[in-house]
Coordinates of C-alpha atoms in Angstrom, one line a residue:
M1 CA 0.0 0.0 0.0
R2 CA 2.9 2.3 0.9
L3 CA 4.5 1.6 -2.5
I4 CA 1.3 2.5 -4.3
N5 CA 1.2 5.7 -2.4
S6 CA 4.8 6.5 -3.3
L7 CA 4.2 5.9 -6.9
S8 CA 1.0 8.1 -7.0
I9 CA 3.0 11.0 -5.3
I10 CA 5.8 10.6 -7.9
I11 CA 3.3 10.5 -10.8
L12 CA 1.5 13.6 -9.5
A13 CA 4.9 15.5 -9.1
I14 CA 5.9 14.6 -12.7
T15 CA 2.6 15.8 -14.0
I16 CA 2.9 19.1 -12.1
L17 CA 6.4 19.8 -13.3
S18 CA 5.5 18.9 -17.0
A19 CA 2.6 21.6 -16.7
T20 CA 4.7 24.2 -15.3
P21 CA 5.9 26.9 -17.8
P22 CA 9.6 26.8 -18.5
S23 CA 11.8 29.9 -17.5
D24 CA 15.4 30.9 -17.5
T25 CA 16.1 28.8 -14.3
K26 CA 13.4 26.2 -14.2
K27 CA 14.4 24.3 -17.2
G28 CA 17.7 23.1 -15.3
I29 CA 19.5 23.4 -18.6
P30 CA 22.0 26.5 -19.1
P31 CA 21.0 28.5 -21.9
G32 CA 23.1 28.5 -25.1
G33 CA 23.4 30.1 -28.5
T34 CA 25.2 32.8 -30.2
L35 CA 23.9 35.9 -31.8
F36 CA 25.9 36.9 -34.8
T37 CA 26.0 40.5 -36.0
A38 CA 27.5 41.7 -39.3
G39 CA 28.2 45.4 -38.9
V40 CA 27.5 47.7 -36.1
G41 CA 24.0 49.0 -35.3
A42 CA 25.2 52.7 -34.5
G43 CA 27.0 52.6 -37.8
L44 CA 23.9 51.9 -39.6
I45 CA 21.9 54.6 -37.8
G46 CA 24.6 57.0 -38.5
G47 CA 24.7 56.3 -42.3
L48 CA 26.8 53.3 -43.1
Y49 CA 24.4 51.9 -45.7
N50 CA 26.7 50.2 -48.1
G51 CA 26.6 46.5 -48.1
F52 CA 29.7 44.6 -47.1
Y53 CA 28.6 41.1 -45.9
P54 CA 27.2 38.4 -48.3
Y55 CA 23.8 36.8 -47.4
K56 CA 25.3 33.6 -48.2
L57 CA 27.8 33.7 -45.4
L58 CA 25.2 35.2 -43.0
K59 CA 23.2 32.0 -43.5
K60 CA 26.1 30.0 -42.1
H61 CA 25.6 31.9 -38.8
G62 CA 22.0 31.8 -38.4
D63 CA 18.5 30.7 -39.7
F64 CA 16.5 33.5 -37.9
G65 CA 17.1 37.3 -37.6
L66 CA 16.6 40.6 -39.1
G67 CA 18.8 43.5 -40.8
A68 CA 19.0 45.9 -43.6
P69 CA 19.6 45.6 -47.3
D70 CA 22.4 47.1 -49.3
K71 CA 21.8 50.9 -49.7
L72 CA 19.0 50.7 -47.0
D73 CA 16.6 49.3 -49.8
G74 CA 13.8 48.4 -47.3
E75 CA 14.0 45.8 -44.4
L76 CA 15.2 42.2 -44.0
M77 CA 13.7 39.2 -42.3
V78 CA 15.5 36.0 -41.9
F79 CA 13.2 33.0 -41.1
Q80 CA 13.5 29.3 -41.4
G81 CA 16.8 29.6 -43.1
K82 CA 15.6 31.8 -45.9
I83 CA 16.1 35.8 -46.1
Y84 CA 13.2 38.0 -47.5
Q85 CA 13.4 41.5 -48.2
T86 CA 10.5 44.2 -48.1
Q87 CA 11.2 47.2 -50.2
N88 CA 9.7 50.7 -49.7
S89 CA 7.0 49.8 -52.2
G90 CA 5.9 46.9 -50.0
K91 CA 7.0 44.3 -52.3
T92 CA 8.5 41.2 -50.5
F93 CA 10.6 38.6 -51.9
L94 CA 13.3 36.1 -51.3
V95 CA 16.8 37.6 -51.8
D96 CA 19.6 36.6 -54.0
D97 CA 22.3 35.0 -51.7
K98 CA 25.0 37.0 -53.6
Q99 CA 23.8 40.3 -52.4
L100 CA 25.1 42.3 -49.4
T101 CA 24.0 43.6 -46.2
P102 CA 25.4 46.7 -44.1
F103 CA 23.9 45.3 -40.9
A104 CA 22.2 42.0 -39.9
M105 CA 21.7 40.0 -36.8
V106 CA 21.1 36.2 -36.9
N107 CA 21.3 33.1 -34.8
F108 CA 20.2 29.4 -35.1
F109 CA 16.8 29.4 -33.4
H110 CA 16.3 26.7 -30.7
P111 CA 13.4 27.8 -28.4
D112 CA 14.0 27.3 -24.7
I113 CA 10.6 28.6 -23.9
R114 CA 7.2 28.2 -25.7
I115 CA 4.1 30.0 -24.3
T116 CA 0.5 30.6 -25.4
P117 CA -0.7 33.8 -23.8
N118 CA -4.5 33.2 -24.5
K119 CA -5.1 36.8 -24.5
A120 CA -5.1 39.9 -27.0
M121 CA -2.3 42.5 -26.4
N122 CA -1.4 45.8 -27.9
K123 CA 2.3 46.5 -28.4
A124 CA 2.9 47.9 -24.9
E125 CA 0.9 45.1 -23.2
L126 CA 2.9 42.7 -25.4
F127 CA 6.2 44.0 -24.3
H128 CA 5.1 44.3 -20.6
Y129 CA 4.1 40.6 -20.9
L130 CA 7.4 39.6 -22.4
D131 CA 9.2 41.5 -19.6
S132 CA 7.4 39.4 -17.1
I133 CA 8.9 36.3 -18.7
L134 CA 12.5 37.5 -19.5
T135 CA 13.4 38.2 -16.1
N136 CA 17.2 38.6 -16.7
T137 CA 17.5 42.3 -17.5
N138 CA 21.0 41.8 -19.0
G139 CA 20.1 38.5 -20.9
M140 CA 20.0 38.2 -24.7
Y141 CA 16.8 36.7 -26.3
A142 CA 15.8 35.8 -29.7
I143 CA 12.0 36.0 -29.9
H144 CA 9.7 34.4 -32.3
I145 CA 5.9 35.3 -32.2
S146 CA 3.6 33.4 -34.5
G147 CA -0.3 33.5 -35.1
K148 CA -3.1 35.8 -35.7
F149 CA -2.8 39.8 -35.4
S150 CA -5.8 42.1 -35.4
Y151 CA -3.3 45.0 -36.6
V152 CA 0.2 45.3 -37.8
K153 CA 1.9 48.7 -39.0
T154 CA 5.2 48.1 -40.4
R155 CA 7.7 50.4 -42.3
A156 CA 10.5 50.3 -44.9
F157 CA 13.0 53.1 -46.3
P158 CA 13.7 53.8 -49.8
P159 CA 17.2 53.0 -51.1
V160 CA 19.9 55.6 -50.9
K161 CA 22.4 56.6 -53.4
E162 CA 25.9 55.2 -53.4
D163 CA 28.0 56.6 -50.6
D164 CA 25.0 58.6 -49.4
H165 CA 25.6 58.8 -45.3
M166 CA 22.7 60.9 -44.3
P167 CA 21.9 59.7 -40.7
L168 CA 18.9 57.6 -40.7
A169 CA 16.9 59.7 -38.2
S170 CA 17.1 62.5 -40.7
M171 CA 15.3 60.3 -43.2
L172 CA 12.2 59.5 -41.1
N173 CA 10.0 61.6 -43.5
L174 CA 11.0 59.1 -46.4
Q175 CA 9.6 56.1 -44.5
H176 CA 6.8 54.2 -46.3
F177 CA 4.4 52.6 -43.9
F178 CA 2.1 49.6 -44.3
E179 CA -0.9 48.5 -42.3
F180 CA -2.5 45.2 -42.1
T181 CA -5.8 44.1 -40.3
G182 CA -6.6 40.4 -39.7
A183 CA -3.1 39.6 -40.5
Q184 CA -1.4 36.0 -40.1
G185 CA 2.4 35.7 -39.8
D186 CA 5.4 36.0 -37.8
L187 CA 7.3 38.5 -35.7
I188 CA 11.0 37.9 -35.9
G189 CA 13.1 39.9 -33.2
Y190 CA 15.2 40.2 -30.1
R191 CA 15.3 41.8 -26.9
L192 CA 19.0 42.9 -26.2
P193 CA 20.5 44.6 -23.0
S194 CA 21.6 48.0 -22.6
F195 CA 25.3 47.0 -22.7
M196 CA 24.8 46.1 -26.4
D197 CA 23.6 49.4 -27.4
N198 CA 25.5 51.0 -30.3
T199 CA 27.0 47.6 -31.4
N200 CA 23.4 46.3 -31.7
I201 CA 20.2 48.0 -30.8
A202 CA 19.2 47.4 -27.2
G203 CA 15.6 46.7 -26.2
Y204 CA 13.0 45.1 -28.4
H205 CA 13.4 45.2 -32.1
F206 CA 10.9 43.2 -34.4
H207 CA 10.3 42.6 -38.1
Y208 CA 7.1 41.2 -39.5
L209 CA 6.7 38.6 -42.2
S210 CA 3.3 37.6 -43.6
Q211 CA 2.2 34.0 -43.6
Q212 CA 2.1 34.2 -47.5
K213 CA 5.7 35.7 -47.4
D214 CA 4.3 38.6 -49.5
A215 CA 4.5 41.5 -46.9
G216 CA 6.8 42.5 -44.1
G217 CA 8.8 45.3 -42.8
H218 CA 10.0 46.9 -39.4
I219 CA 7.3 46.7 -36.8
I220 CA 6.0 50.1 -35.7
D221 CA 2.6 49.0 -34.1
V222 CA 1.0 45.6 -33.4
K223 CA -2.0 44.2 -31.8
T224 CA -2.0 40.4 -31.2
E225 CA -5.1 38.2 -31.3
N226 CA -4.1 34.5 -30.9
I227 CA -0.4 34.0 -30.8
V228 CA 2.3 31.5 -29.8
I229 CA 5.6 32.9 -28.3
E230 CA 8.9 31.1 -28.6
I231 CA 12.2 32.3 -26.8
D232 CA 15.8 31.2 -27.6
I233 CA 18.0 32.2 -24.6
L234 CA 21.3 33.4 -25.9
D235 CA 24.6 33.5 -23.9
S236 CA 27.4 35.0 -26.5
Y237 CA 27.5 37.3 -29.3
T238 CA 29.9 37.9 -32.2
I239 CA 30.5 40.9 -34.4
Q240 CA 31.9 41.0 -38.0
V241 CA 33.5 44.5 -38.1
P242 CA 33.4 45.9 -41.8
A243 CA 36.8 46.4 -43.4
T244 CA 35.9 49.6 -45.3
K245 CA 37.1 53.1 -45.3
D246 CA 33.9 54.4 -44.4
F247 CA 33.9 52.2 -41.3
Q248 CA 37.5 53.0 -40.5
H249 CA 36.5 56.8 -40.4
F250 CA 33.2 56.7 -38.8
D251 CA 32.7 58.7 -35.5
F252 CA 31.6 56.5 -32.9
K253 CA 32.0 58.8 -30.2
K254 CA 28.7 60.6 -31.0
N255 CA 25.8 59.7 -28.8
R256 CA 23.1 58.5 -31.1
E257 CA 20.7 57.0 -28.3
E258 CA 18.0 59.3 -29.4
D259 CA 18.5 58.7 -32.9
I260 CA 18.1 54.9 -32.3
K261 CA 15.0 55.4 -30.3
S262 CA 13.3 57.6 -33.0
V263 CA 14.3 55.1 -35.7
E264 CA 12.9 52.2 -33.9
R265 CA 9.5 53.8 -33.1
G266 CA 9.3 55.5 -36.7
G267 CA 9.3 59.0 -35.6
K268 CA 10.8 61.4 -33.1
N269 CA 7.7 61.7 -30.7

């Protein structure tokens, strides 16, 4: 009788543990994964738009991520090992592996956490919800959000001319915005810590790719409906520094914090 009771307790304990949502510490497995960045975030914000790193090589460092195309011709989404580009016209397509990027971040996505919120959220509520899960303020997280969205607003910049280095924050009036209702697709993004600002872009950064792979862009606003959130906990990052004259003479001493914020939200207010 005691043996049966003991077995019942063990089975009950296993059931409870299996139903408990995973977190950074509850999994009992150390996080792992490397974020690879081609280029420097502050460089892109400050006007380094000429591509230098081939997409073909980028794929060797990750199957998930985001970035910018050569000459700032829209936005990039890296998803399931394929790279998509959304131009300022809204046209979205698979890219040629021979093309170059001035800035991109990727990782091989292996989710440590999977959650179904079962509630609708606006952008602020979504980020607050994610903050309640991602408790390590200085942690690096790759985040995939899939499902239905009642509203999505994205943007893409037009291409610049060769060697045009006008700061990105000075080009906000050139953005093209796209709005979608009743959308299905994927948010591809990261939450990176403050110590990575300037090299990357700290905070939340998401790009959208529609389920049909025919629309996308940098997320300006979003309202979720029925979504699944997957999180990959990263523990290291690598930067490929451009070997170009423009990069060698770029002024990284300038504080671009406000420029980064205005570019991320799509406006200065």
